[in-house]
mmCIF file with all atom_site columns, C-alpha atoms in Angstrom:
data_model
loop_
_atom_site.group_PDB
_atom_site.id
_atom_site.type_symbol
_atom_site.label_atom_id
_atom_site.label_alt_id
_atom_site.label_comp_id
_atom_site.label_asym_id
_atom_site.label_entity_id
_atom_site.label_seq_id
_atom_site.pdbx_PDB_ins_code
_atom_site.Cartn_x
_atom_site.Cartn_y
_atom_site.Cartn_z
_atom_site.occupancy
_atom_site.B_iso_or_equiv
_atom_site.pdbx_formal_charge
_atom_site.auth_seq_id
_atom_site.auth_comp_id
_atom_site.auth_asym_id
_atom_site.auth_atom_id
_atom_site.pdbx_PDB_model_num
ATOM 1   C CA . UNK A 1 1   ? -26.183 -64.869 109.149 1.00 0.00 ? 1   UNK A CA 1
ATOM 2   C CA . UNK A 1 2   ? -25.141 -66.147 105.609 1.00 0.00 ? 2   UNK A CA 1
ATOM 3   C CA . UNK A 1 3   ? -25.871 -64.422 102.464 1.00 0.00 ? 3   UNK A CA 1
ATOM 4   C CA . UNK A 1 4   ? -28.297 -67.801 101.726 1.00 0.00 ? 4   UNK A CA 1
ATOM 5   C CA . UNK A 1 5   ? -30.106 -67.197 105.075 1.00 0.00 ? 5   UNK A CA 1
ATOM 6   C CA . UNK A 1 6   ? -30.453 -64.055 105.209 1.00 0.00 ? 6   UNK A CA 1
ATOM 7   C CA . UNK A 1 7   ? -32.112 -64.344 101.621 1.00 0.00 ? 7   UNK A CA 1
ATOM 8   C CA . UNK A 1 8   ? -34.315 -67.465 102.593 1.00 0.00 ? 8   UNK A CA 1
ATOM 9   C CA . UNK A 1 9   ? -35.273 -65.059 105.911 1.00 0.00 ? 9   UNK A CA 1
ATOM 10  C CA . UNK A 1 10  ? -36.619 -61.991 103.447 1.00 0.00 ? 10  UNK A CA 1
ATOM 11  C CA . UNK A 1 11  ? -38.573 -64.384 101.258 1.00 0.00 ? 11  UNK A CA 1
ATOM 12  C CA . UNK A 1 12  ? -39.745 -66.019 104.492 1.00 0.00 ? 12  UNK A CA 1
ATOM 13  C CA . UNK A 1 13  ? -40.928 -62.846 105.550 1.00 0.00 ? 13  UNK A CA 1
ATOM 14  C CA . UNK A 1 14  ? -42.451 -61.637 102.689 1.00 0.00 ? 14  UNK A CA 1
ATOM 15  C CA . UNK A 1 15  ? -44.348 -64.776 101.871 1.00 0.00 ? 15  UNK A CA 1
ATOM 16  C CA . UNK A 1 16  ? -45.996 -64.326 105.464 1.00 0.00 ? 16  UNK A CA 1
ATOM 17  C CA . UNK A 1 17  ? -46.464 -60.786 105.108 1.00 0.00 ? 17  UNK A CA 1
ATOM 18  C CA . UNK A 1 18  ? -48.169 -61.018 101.648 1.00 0.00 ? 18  UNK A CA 1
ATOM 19  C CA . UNK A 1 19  ? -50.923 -63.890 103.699 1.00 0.00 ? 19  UNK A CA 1
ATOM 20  C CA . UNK A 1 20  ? -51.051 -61.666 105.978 1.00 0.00 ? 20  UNK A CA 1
ATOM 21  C CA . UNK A 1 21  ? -52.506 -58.966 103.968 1.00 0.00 ? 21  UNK A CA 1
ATOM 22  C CA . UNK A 1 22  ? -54.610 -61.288 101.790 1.00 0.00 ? 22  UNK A CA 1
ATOM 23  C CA . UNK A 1 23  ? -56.401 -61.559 104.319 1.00 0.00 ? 23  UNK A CA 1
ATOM 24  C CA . UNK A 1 24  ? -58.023 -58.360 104.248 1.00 0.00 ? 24  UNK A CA 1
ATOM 25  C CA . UNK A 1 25  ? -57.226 -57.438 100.873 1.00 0.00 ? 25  UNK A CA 1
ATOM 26  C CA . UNK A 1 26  ? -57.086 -58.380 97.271  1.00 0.00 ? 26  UNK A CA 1
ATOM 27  C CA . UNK A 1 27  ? -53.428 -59.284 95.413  1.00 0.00 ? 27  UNK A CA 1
ATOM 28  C CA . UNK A 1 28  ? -54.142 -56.666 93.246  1.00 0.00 ? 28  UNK A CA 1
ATOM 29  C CA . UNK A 1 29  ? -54.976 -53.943 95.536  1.00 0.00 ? 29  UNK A CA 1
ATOM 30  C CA . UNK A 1 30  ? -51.659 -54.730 97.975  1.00 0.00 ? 30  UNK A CA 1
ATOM 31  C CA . UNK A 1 31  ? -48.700 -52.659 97.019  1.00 0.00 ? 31  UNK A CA 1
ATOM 32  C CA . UNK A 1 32  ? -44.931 -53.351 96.784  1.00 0.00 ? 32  UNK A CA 1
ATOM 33  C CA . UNK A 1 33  ? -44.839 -50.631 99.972  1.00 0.00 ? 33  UNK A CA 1
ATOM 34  C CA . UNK A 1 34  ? -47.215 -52.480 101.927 1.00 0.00 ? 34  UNK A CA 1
ATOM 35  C CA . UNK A 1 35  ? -45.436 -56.157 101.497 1.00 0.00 ? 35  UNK A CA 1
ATOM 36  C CA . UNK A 1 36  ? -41.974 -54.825 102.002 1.00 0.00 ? 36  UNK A CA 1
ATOM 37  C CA . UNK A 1 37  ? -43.019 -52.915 104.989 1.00 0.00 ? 37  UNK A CA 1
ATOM 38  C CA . UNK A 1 38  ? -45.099 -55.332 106.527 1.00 0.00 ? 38  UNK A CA 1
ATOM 39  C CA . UNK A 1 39  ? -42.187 -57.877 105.615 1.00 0.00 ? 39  UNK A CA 1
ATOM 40  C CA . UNK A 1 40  ? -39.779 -55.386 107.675 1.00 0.00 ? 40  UNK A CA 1
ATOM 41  C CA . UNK A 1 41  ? -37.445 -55.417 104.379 1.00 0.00 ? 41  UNK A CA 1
ATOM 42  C CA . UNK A 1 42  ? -36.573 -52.878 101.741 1.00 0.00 ? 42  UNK A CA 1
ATOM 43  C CA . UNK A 1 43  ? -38.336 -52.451 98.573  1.00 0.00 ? 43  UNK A CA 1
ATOM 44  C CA . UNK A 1 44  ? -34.925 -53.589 96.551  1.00 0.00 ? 44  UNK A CA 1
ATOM 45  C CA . UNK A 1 45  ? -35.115 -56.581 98.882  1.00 0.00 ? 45  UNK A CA 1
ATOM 46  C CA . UNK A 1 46  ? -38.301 -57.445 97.028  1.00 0.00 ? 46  UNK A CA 1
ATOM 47  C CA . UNK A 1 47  ? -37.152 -56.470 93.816  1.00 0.00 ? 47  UNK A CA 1
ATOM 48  C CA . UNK A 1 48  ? -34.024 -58.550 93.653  1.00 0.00 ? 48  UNK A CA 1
ATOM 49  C CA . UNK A 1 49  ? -35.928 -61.575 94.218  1.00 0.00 ? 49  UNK A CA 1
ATOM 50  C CA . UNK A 1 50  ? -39.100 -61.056 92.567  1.00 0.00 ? 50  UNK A CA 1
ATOM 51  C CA . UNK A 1 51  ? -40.609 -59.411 89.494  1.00 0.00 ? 51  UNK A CA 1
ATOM 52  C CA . UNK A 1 52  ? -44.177 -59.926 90.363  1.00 0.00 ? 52  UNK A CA 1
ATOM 53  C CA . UNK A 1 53  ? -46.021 -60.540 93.446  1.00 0.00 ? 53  UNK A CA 1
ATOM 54  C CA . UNK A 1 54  ? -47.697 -63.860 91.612  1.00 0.00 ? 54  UNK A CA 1
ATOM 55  C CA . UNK A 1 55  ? -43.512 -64.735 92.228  1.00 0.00 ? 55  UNK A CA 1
ATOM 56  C CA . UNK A 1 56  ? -43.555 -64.424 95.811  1.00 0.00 ? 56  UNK A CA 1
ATOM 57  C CA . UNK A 1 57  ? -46.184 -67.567 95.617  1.00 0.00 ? 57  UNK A CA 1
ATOM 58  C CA . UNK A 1 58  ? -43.886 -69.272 92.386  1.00 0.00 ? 58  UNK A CA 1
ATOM 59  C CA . UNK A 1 59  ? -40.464 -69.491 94.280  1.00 0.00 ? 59  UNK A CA 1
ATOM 60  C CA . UNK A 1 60  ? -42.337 -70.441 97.764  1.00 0.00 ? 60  UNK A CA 1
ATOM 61  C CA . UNK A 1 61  ? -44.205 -73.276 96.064  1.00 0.00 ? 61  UNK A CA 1
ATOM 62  C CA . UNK A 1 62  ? -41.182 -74.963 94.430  1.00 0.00 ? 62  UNK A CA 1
ATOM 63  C CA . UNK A 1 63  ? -39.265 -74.523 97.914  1.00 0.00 ? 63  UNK A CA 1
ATOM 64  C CA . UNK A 1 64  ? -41.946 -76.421 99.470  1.00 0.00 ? 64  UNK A CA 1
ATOM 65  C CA . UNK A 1 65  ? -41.927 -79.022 96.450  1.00 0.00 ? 65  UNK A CA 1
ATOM 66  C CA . UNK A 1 66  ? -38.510 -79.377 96.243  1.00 0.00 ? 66  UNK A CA 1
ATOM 67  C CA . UNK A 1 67  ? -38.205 -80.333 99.697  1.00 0.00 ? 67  UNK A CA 1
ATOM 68  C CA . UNK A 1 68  ? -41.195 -82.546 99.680  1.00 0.00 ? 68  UNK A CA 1
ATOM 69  C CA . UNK A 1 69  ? -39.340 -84.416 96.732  1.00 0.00 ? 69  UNK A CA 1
ATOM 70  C CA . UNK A 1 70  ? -36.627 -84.626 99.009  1.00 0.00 ? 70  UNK A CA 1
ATOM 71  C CA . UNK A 1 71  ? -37.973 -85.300 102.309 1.00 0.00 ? 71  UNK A CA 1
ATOM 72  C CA . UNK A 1 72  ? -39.398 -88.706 100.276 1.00 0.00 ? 72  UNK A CA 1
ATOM 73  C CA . UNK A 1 73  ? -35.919 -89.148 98.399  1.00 0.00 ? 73  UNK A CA 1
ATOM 74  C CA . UNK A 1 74  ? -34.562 -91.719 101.128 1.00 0.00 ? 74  UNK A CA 1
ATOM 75  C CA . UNK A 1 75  ? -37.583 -93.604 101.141 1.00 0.00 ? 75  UNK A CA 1
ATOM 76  C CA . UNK A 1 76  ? -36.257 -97.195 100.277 1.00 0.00 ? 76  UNK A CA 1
ATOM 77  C CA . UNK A 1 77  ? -39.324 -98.060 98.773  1.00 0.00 ? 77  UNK A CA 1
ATOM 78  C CA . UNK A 1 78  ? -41.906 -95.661 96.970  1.00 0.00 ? 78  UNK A CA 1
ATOM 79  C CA . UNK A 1 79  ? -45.021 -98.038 97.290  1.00 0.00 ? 79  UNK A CA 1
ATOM 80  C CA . UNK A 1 80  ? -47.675 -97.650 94.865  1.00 0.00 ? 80  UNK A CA 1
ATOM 81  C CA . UNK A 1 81  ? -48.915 -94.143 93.775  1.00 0.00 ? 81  UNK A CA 1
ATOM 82  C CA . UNK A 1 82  ? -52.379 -94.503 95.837  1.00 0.00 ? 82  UNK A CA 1
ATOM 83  C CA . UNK A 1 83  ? -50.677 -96.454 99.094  1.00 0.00 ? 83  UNK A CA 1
ATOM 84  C CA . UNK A 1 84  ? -52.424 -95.130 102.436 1.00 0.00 ? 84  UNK A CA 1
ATOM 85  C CA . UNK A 1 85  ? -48.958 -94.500 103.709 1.00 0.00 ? 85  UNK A CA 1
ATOM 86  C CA . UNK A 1 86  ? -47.513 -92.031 100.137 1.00 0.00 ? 86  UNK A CA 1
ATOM 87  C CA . UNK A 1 87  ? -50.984 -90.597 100.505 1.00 0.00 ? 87  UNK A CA 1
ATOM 88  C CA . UNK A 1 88  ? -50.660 -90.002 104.149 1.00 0.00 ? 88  UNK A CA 1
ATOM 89  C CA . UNK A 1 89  ? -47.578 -88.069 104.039 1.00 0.00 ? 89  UNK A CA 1
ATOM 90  C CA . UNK A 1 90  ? -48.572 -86.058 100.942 1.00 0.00 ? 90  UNK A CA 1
ATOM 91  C CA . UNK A 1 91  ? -51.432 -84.727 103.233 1.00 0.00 ? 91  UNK A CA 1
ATOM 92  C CA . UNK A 1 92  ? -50.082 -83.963 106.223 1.00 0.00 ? 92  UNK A CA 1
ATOM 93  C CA . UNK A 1 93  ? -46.884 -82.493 104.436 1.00 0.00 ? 93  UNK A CA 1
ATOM 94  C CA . UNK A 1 94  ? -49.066 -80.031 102.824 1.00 0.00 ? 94  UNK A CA 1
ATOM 95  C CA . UNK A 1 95  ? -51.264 -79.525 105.133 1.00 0.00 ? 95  UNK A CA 1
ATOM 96  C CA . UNK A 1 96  ? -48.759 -77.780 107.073 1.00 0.00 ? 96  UNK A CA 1
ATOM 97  C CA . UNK A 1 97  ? -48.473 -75.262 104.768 1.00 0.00 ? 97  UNK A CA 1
ATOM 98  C CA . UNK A 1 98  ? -52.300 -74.990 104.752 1.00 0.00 ? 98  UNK A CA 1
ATOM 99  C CA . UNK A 1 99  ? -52.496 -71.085 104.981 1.00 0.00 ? 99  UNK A CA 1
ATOM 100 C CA . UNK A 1 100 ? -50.264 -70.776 102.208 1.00 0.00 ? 100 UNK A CA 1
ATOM 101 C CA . UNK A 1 101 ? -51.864 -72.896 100.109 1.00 0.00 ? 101 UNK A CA 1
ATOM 102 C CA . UNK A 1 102 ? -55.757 -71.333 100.346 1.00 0.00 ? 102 UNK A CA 1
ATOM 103 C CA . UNK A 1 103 ? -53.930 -67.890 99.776  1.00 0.00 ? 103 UNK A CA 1
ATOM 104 C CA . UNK A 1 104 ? -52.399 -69.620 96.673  1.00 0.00 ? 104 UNK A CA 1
ATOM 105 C CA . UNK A 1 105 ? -56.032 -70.750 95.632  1.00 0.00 ? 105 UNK A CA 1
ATOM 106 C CA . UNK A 1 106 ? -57.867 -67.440 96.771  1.00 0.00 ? 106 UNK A CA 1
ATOM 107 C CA . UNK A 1 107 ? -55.536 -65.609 94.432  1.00 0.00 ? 107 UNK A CA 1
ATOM 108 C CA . UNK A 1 108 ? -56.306 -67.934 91.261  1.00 0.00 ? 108 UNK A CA 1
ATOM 109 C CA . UNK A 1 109 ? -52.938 -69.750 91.415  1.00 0.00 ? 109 UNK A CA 1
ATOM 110 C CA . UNK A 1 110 ? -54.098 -72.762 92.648  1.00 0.00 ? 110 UNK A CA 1
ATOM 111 C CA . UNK A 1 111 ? -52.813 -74.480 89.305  1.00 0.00 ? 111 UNK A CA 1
ATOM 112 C CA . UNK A 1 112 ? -49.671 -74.163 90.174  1.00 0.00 ? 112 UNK A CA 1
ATOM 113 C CA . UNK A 1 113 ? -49.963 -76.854 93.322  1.00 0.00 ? 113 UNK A CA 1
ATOM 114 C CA . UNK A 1 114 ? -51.589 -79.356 90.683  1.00 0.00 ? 114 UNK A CA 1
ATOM 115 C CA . UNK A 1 115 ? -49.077 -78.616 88.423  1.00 0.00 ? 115 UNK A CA 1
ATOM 116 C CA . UNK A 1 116 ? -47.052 -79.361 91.322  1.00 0.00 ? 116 UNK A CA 1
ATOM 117 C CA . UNK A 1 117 ? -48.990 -82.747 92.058  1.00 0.00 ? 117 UNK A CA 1
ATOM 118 C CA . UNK A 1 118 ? -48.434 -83.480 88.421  1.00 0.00 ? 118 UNK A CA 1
ATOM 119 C CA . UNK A 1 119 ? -44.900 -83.370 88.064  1.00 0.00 ? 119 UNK A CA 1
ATOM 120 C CA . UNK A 1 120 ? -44.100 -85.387 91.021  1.00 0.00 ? 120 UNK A CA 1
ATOM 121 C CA . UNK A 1 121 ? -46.224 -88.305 90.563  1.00 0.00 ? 121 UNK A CA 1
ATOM 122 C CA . UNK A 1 122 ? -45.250 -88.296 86.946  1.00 0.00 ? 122 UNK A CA 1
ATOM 123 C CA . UNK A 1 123 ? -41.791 -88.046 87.641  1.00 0.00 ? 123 UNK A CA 1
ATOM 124 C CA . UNK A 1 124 ? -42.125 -90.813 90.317  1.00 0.00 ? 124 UNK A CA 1
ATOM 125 C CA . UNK A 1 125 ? -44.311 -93.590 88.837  1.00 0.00 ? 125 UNK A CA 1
ATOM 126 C CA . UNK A 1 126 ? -44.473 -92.644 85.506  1.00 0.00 ? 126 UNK A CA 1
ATOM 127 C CA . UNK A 1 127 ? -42.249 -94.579 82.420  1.00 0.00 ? 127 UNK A CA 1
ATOM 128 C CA . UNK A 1 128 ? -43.120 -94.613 78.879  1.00 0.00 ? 128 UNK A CA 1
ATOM 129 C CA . UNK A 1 129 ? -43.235 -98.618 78.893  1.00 0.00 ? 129 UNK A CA 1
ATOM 130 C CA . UNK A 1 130 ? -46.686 -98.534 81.217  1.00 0.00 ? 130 UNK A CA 1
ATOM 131 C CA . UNK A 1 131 ? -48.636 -97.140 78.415  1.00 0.00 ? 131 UNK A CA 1
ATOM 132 C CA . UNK A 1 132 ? -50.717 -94.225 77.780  1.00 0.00 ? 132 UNK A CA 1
ATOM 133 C CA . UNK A 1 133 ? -53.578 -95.820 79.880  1.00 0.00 ? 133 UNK A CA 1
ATOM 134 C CA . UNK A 1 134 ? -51.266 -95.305 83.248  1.00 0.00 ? 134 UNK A CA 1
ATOM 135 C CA . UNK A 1 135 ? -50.342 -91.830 82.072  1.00 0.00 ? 135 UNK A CA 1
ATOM 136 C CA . UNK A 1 136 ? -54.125 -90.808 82.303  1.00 0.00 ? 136 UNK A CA 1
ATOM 137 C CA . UNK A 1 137 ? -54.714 -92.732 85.031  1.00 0.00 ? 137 UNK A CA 1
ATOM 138 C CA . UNK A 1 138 ? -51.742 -90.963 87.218  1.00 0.00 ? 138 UNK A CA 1
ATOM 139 C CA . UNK A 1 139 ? -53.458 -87.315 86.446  1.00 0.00 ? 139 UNK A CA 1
ATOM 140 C CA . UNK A 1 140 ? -56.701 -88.060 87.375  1.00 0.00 ? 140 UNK A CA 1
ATOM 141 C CA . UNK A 1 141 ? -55.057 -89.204 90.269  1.00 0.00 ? 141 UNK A CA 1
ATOM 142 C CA . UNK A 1 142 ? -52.907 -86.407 90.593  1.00 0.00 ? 142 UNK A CA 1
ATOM 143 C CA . UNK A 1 143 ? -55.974 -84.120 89.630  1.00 0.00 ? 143 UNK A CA 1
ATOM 144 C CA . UNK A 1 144 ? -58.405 -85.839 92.412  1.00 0.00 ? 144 UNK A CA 1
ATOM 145 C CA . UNK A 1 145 ? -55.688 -85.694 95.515  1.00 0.00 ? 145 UNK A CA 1
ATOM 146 C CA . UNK A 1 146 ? -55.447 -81.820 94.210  1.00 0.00 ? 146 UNK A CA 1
ATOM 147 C CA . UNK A 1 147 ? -59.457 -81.490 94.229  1.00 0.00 ? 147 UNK A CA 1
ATOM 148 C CA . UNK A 1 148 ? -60.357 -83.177 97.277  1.00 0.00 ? 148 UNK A CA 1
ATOM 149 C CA . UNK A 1 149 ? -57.154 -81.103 99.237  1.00 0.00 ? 149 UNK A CA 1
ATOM 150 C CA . UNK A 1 150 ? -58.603 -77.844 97.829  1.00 0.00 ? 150 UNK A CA 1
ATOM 151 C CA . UNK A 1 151 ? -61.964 -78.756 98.918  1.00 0.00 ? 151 UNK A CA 1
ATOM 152 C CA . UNK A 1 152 ? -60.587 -80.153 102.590 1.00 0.00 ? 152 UNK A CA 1
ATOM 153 C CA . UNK A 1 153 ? -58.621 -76.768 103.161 1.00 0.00 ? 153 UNK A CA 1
ATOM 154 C CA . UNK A 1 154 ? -61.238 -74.559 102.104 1.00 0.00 ? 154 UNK A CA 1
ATOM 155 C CA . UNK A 1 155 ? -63.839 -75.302 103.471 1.00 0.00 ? 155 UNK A CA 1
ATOM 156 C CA . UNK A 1 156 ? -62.355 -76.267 106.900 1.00 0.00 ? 156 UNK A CA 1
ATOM 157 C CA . UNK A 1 157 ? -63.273 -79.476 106.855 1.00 0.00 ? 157 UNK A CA 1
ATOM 158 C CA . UNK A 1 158 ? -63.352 -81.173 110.125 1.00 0.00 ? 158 UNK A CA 1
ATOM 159 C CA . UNK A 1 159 ? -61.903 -84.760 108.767 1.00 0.00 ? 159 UNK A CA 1
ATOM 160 C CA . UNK A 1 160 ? -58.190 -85.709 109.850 1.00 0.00 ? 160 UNK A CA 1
ATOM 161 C CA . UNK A 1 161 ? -55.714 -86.036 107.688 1.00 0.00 ? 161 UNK A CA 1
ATOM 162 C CA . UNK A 1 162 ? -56.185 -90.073 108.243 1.00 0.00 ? 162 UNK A CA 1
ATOM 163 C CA . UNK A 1 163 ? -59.847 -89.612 107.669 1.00 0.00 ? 163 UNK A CA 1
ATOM 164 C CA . UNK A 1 164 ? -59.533 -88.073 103.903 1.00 0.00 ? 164 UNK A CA 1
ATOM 165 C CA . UNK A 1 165 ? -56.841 -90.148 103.115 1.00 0.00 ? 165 UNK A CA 1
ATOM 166 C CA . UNK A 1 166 ? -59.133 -93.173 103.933 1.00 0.00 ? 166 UNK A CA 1
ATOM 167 C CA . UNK A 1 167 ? -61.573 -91.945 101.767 1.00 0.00 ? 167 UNK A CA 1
ATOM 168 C CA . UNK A 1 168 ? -59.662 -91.293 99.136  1.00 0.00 ? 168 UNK A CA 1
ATOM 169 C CA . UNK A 1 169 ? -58.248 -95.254 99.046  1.00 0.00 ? 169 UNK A CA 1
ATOM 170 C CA . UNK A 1 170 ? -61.933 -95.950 99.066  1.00 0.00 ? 170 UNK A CA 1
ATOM 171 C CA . UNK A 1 171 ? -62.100 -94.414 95.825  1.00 0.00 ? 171 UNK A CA 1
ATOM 172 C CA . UNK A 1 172 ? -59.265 -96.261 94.443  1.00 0.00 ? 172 UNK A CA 1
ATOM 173 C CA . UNK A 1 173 ? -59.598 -99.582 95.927  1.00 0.00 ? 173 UNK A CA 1
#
């Protein structure tokens, strides 16, 4: 195994070991022991990629952004910023990382996936020459995808993917 596997496998592991254990514990009241030995690697594993356990959910959140932004990078077209079909994907992308995520909001670092939100759509539909107006208008859109997500993962909703998404168009149409 590479050097670059081998590291992506130990943060891997330690990601899933540290939802693992937030499930019957607090952040602060899981130790460096208990990750790295639930994990199955050694404690200067964890240290040479982390400095905090708050950076275990950092590093795995940008991973996942990163390769959101490029999963969508081929895209010929990026549509509007509330098309069904950018909406769609959004959902479903993230909702496969739906454990992750209501750890990431249990532990009060829920921010950091409308942070997240916020870059992206920026980045993507956002110039200076569309005005203020559109610059407010693309967080509270950013904002309310982050909201009603939080709200459809946590409390286990029973709507599809499809189903929220159509909603949420509702709301925009």
């Amino acid at each position: 195994m590479s050097t670059n596997h081998s590291k992506q496998f130990s943060r891997d592991c330690m990601v899933q070991a540290l939802i693992q254990l937030l499930q019957t514990k607090s952040l602060s009241n899981i130790t460096i022991s208990e990750l790295t030995e639930r994990a199955g690697v050694s404690r200067m594993t964890y240290y040479r990629n982390y400095s905090s356990m708050d950076e275990i959910f950092i590093s795995y959140l940008k991973d996942l952004v990163d390769a959101y932004r490029q999963d969508v990078a081929d895209w010929p077209d990026k549509g509007n910023y509330n098309d069904y079909r950018n909406m769609l994907h959004c959902y479903e992308y993230f909702d496969h990382y739906r454990e992750f995520i209501a750890c990431l909001v249990k532990t009060g670092l829920g921010h950091l996936l409308l942070q997240a939100l916020d870059s992206y759509i920026l980045d993507t539909y956002y110039t200076e020459d569309k005005g203020r107006d559109f610059y407010y208008t693309l967080r509270a859109f950013s904002g309310s995808l982050y909201n009603i997500y939080v709200t459809w993962i946590m409390e286990n909703s029973m709507e599809s993917a499809e189903e929220i998404v159509s909603i949420i168009c509702k709301i925009y149409s």
